[in-house]
mmCIF file of C-alpha atoms in Angstrom:
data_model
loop_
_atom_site.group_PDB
_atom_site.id
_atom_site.type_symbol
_atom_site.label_atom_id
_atom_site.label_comp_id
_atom_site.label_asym_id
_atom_site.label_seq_id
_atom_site.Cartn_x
_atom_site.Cartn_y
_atom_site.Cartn_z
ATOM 1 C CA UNK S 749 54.210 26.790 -15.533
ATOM 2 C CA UNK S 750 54.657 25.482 -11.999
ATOM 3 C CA UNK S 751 51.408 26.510 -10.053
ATOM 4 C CA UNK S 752 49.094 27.074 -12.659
ATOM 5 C CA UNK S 753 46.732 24.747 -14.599
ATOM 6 C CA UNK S 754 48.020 23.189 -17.675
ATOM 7 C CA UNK S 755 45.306 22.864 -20.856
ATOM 8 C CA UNK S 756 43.128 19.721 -21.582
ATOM 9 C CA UNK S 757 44.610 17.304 -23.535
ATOM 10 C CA UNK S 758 43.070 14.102 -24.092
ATOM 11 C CA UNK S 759 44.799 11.380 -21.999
ATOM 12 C CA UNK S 760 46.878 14.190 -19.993
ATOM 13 C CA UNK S 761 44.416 15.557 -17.656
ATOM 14 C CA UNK S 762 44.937 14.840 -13.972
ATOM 15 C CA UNK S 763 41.362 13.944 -12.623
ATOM 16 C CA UNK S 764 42.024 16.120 -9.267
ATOM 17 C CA UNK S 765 42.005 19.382 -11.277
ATOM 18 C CA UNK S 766 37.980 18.732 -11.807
ATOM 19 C CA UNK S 767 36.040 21.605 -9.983
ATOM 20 C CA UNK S 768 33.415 18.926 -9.108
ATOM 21 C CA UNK S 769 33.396 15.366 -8.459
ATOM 22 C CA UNK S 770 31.934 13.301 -10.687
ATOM 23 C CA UNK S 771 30.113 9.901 -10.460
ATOM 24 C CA UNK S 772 29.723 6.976 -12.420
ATOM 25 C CA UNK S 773 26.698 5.963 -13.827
ATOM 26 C CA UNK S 774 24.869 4.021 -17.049
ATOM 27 C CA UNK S 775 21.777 6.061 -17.829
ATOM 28 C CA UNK S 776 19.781 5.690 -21.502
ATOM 29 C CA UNK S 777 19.243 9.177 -22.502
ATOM 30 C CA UNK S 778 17.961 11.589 -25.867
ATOM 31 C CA UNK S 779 20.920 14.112 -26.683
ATOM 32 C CA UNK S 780 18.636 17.205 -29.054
ATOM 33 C CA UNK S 781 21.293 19.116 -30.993
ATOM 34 C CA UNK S 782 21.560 20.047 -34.872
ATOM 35 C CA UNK S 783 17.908 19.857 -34.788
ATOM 36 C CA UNK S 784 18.248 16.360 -34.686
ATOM 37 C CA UNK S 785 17.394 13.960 -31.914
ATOM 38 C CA UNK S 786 19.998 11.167 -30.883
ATOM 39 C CA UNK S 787 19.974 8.167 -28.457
ATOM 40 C CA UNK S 788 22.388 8.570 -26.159
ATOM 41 C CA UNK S 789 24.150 7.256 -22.903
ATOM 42 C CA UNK S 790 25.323 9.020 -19.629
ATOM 43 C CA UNK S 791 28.151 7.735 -18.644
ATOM 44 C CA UNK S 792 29.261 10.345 -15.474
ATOM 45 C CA UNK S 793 27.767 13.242 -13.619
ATOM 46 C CA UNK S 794 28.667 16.078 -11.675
ATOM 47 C CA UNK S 795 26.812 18.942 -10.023
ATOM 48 C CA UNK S 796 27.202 20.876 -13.461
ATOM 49 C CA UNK S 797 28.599 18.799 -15.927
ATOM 50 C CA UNK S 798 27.911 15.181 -17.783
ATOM 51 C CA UNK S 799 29.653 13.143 -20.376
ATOM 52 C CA UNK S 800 27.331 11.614 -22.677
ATOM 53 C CA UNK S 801 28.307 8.860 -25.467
ATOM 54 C CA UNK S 802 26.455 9.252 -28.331
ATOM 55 C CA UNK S 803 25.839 6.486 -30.771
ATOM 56 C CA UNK S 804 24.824 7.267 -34.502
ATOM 57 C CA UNK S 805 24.031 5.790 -37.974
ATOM 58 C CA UNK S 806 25.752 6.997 -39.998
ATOM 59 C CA UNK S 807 29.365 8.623 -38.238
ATOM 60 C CA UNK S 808 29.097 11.142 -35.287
ATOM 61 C CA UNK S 809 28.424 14.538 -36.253
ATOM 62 C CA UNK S 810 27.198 16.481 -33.370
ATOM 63 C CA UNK S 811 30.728 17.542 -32.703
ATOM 64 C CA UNK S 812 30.562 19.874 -35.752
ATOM 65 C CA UNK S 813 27.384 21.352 -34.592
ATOM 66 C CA UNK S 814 25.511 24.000 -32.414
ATOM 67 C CA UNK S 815 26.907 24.553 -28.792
ATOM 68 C CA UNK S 816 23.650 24.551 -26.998
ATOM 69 C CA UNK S 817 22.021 21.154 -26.541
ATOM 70 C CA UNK S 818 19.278 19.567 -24.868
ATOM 71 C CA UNK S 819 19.288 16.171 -22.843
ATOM 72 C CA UNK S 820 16.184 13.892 -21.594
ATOM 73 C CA UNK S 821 16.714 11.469 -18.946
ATOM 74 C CA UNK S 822 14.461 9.084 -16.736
ATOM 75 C CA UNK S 823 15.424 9.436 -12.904
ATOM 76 C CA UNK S 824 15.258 5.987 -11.506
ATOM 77 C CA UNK S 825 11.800 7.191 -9.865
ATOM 78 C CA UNK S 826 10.246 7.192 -13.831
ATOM 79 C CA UNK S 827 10.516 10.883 -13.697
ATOM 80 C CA UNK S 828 12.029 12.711 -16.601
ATOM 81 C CA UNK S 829 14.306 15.420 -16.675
ATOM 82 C CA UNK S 830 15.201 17.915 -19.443
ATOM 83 C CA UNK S 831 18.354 19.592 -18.973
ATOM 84 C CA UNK S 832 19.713 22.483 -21.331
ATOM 85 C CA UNK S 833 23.241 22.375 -21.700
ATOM 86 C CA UNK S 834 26.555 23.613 -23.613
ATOM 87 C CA UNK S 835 29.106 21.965 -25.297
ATOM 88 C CA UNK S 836 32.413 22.143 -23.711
ATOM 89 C CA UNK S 837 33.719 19.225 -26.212
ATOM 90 C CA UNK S 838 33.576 16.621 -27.939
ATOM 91 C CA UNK S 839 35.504 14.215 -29.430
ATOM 92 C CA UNK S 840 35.171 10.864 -31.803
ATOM 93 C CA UNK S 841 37.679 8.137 -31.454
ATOM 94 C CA UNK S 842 38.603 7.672 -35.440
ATOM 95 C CA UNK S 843 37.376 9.849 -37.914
ATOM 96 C CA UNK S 844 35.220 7.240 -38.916
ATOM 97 C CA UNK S 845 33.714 6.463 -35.560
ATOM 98 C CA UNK S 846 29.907 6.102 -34.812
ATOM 99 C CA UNK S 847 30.266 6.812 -31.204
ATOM 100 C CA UNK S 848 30.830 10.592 -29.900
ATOM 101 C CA UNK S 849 31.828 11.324 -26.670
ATOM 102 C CA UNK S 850 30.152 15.151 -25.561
ATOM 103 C CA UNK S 851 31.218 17.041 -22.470
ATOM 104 C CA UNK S 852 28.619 18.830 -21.411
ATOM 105 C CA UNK S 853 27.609 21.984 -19.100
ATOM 106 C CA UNK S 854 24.799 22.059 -17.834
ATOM 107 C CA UNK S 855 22.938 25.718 -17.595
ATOM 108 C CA UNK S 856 21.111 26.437 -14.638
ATOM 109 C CA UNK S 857 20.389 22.331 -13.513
ATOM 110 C CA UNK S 858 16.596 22.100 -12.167
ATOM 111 C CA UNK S 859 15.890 20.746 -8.584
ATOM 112 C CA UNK S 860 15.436 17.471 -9.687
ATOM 113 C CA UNK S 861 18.690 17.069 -10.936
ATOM 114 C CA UNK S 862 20.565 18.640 -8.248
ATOM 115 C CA UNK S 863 18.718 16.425 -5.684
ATOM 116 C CA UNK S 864 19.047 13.327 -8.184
ATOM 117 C CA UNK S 865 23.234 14.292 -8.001
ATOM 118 C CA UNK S 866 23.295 14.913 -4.476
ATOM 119 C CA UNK S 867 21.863 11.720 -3.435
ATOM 120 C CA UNK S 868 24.504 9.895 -6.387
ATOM 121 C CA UNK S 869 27.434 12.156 -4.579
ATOM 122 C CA UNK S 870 26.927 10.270 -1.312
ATOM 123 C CA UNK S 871 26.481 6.774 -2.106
#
């Protein structure tokens, strides 16, 4: 398929195919999915997307669960944000494992995080 996007697979993706960029970051955050609240991390951002490690527990289970999700986070200013986002995937490293790793979209981002991104984007 010369031309055309290939699909994800995990360790095969080529990180210039991303529609946005995305930046590093370390951010303690509350993942709300399965009607169940989780402690969470952010590990990257992007104008509509985050990856978020989830530690459990007991193992991860949020991958079996709902699509829609919500996520709190503390902007470095002590202001919270509450983003509602979808799952795009997610993935444990053994079955066993008691970290998740959750791609999410995020659905219509409020101001706050868009300025909180754009100000990430050019650092």
């Amino acid at each position: 398929m010369i031309g055309q996007k290939q699909p994800f697979k995990r360790g095969l993706y080529n990180m210039s195919d991303r529609v946005f960029r995305r930046v590093p970051v370390n951010i303690e955050a509350e993942i709300i999915s399965c009607r169940s609240s989780y402690p969470a991390f952010i590990r990257n951002v992007s104008e509509y997307g985050i990856l978020v490690k989830v530690a459990n527990i007991e193992p991860a289970k949020i991958s079996n669960c709902e699509i829609e999700l919500d996520l709190k986070f503390q902007l470095p200013s002590g202001e919270t944000v509450n983003l509602f986002g979808r799952k795009k995937w997610a993935y444990k490293n053994t079955s066993n494992s008691f970290i998740e790793n959750i791609g999410v979209e995020i659905i219509d981002p409020p101001d706050k995080y868009k300025d909180f991104y754009k100000v990430l984007s050019h650092l």
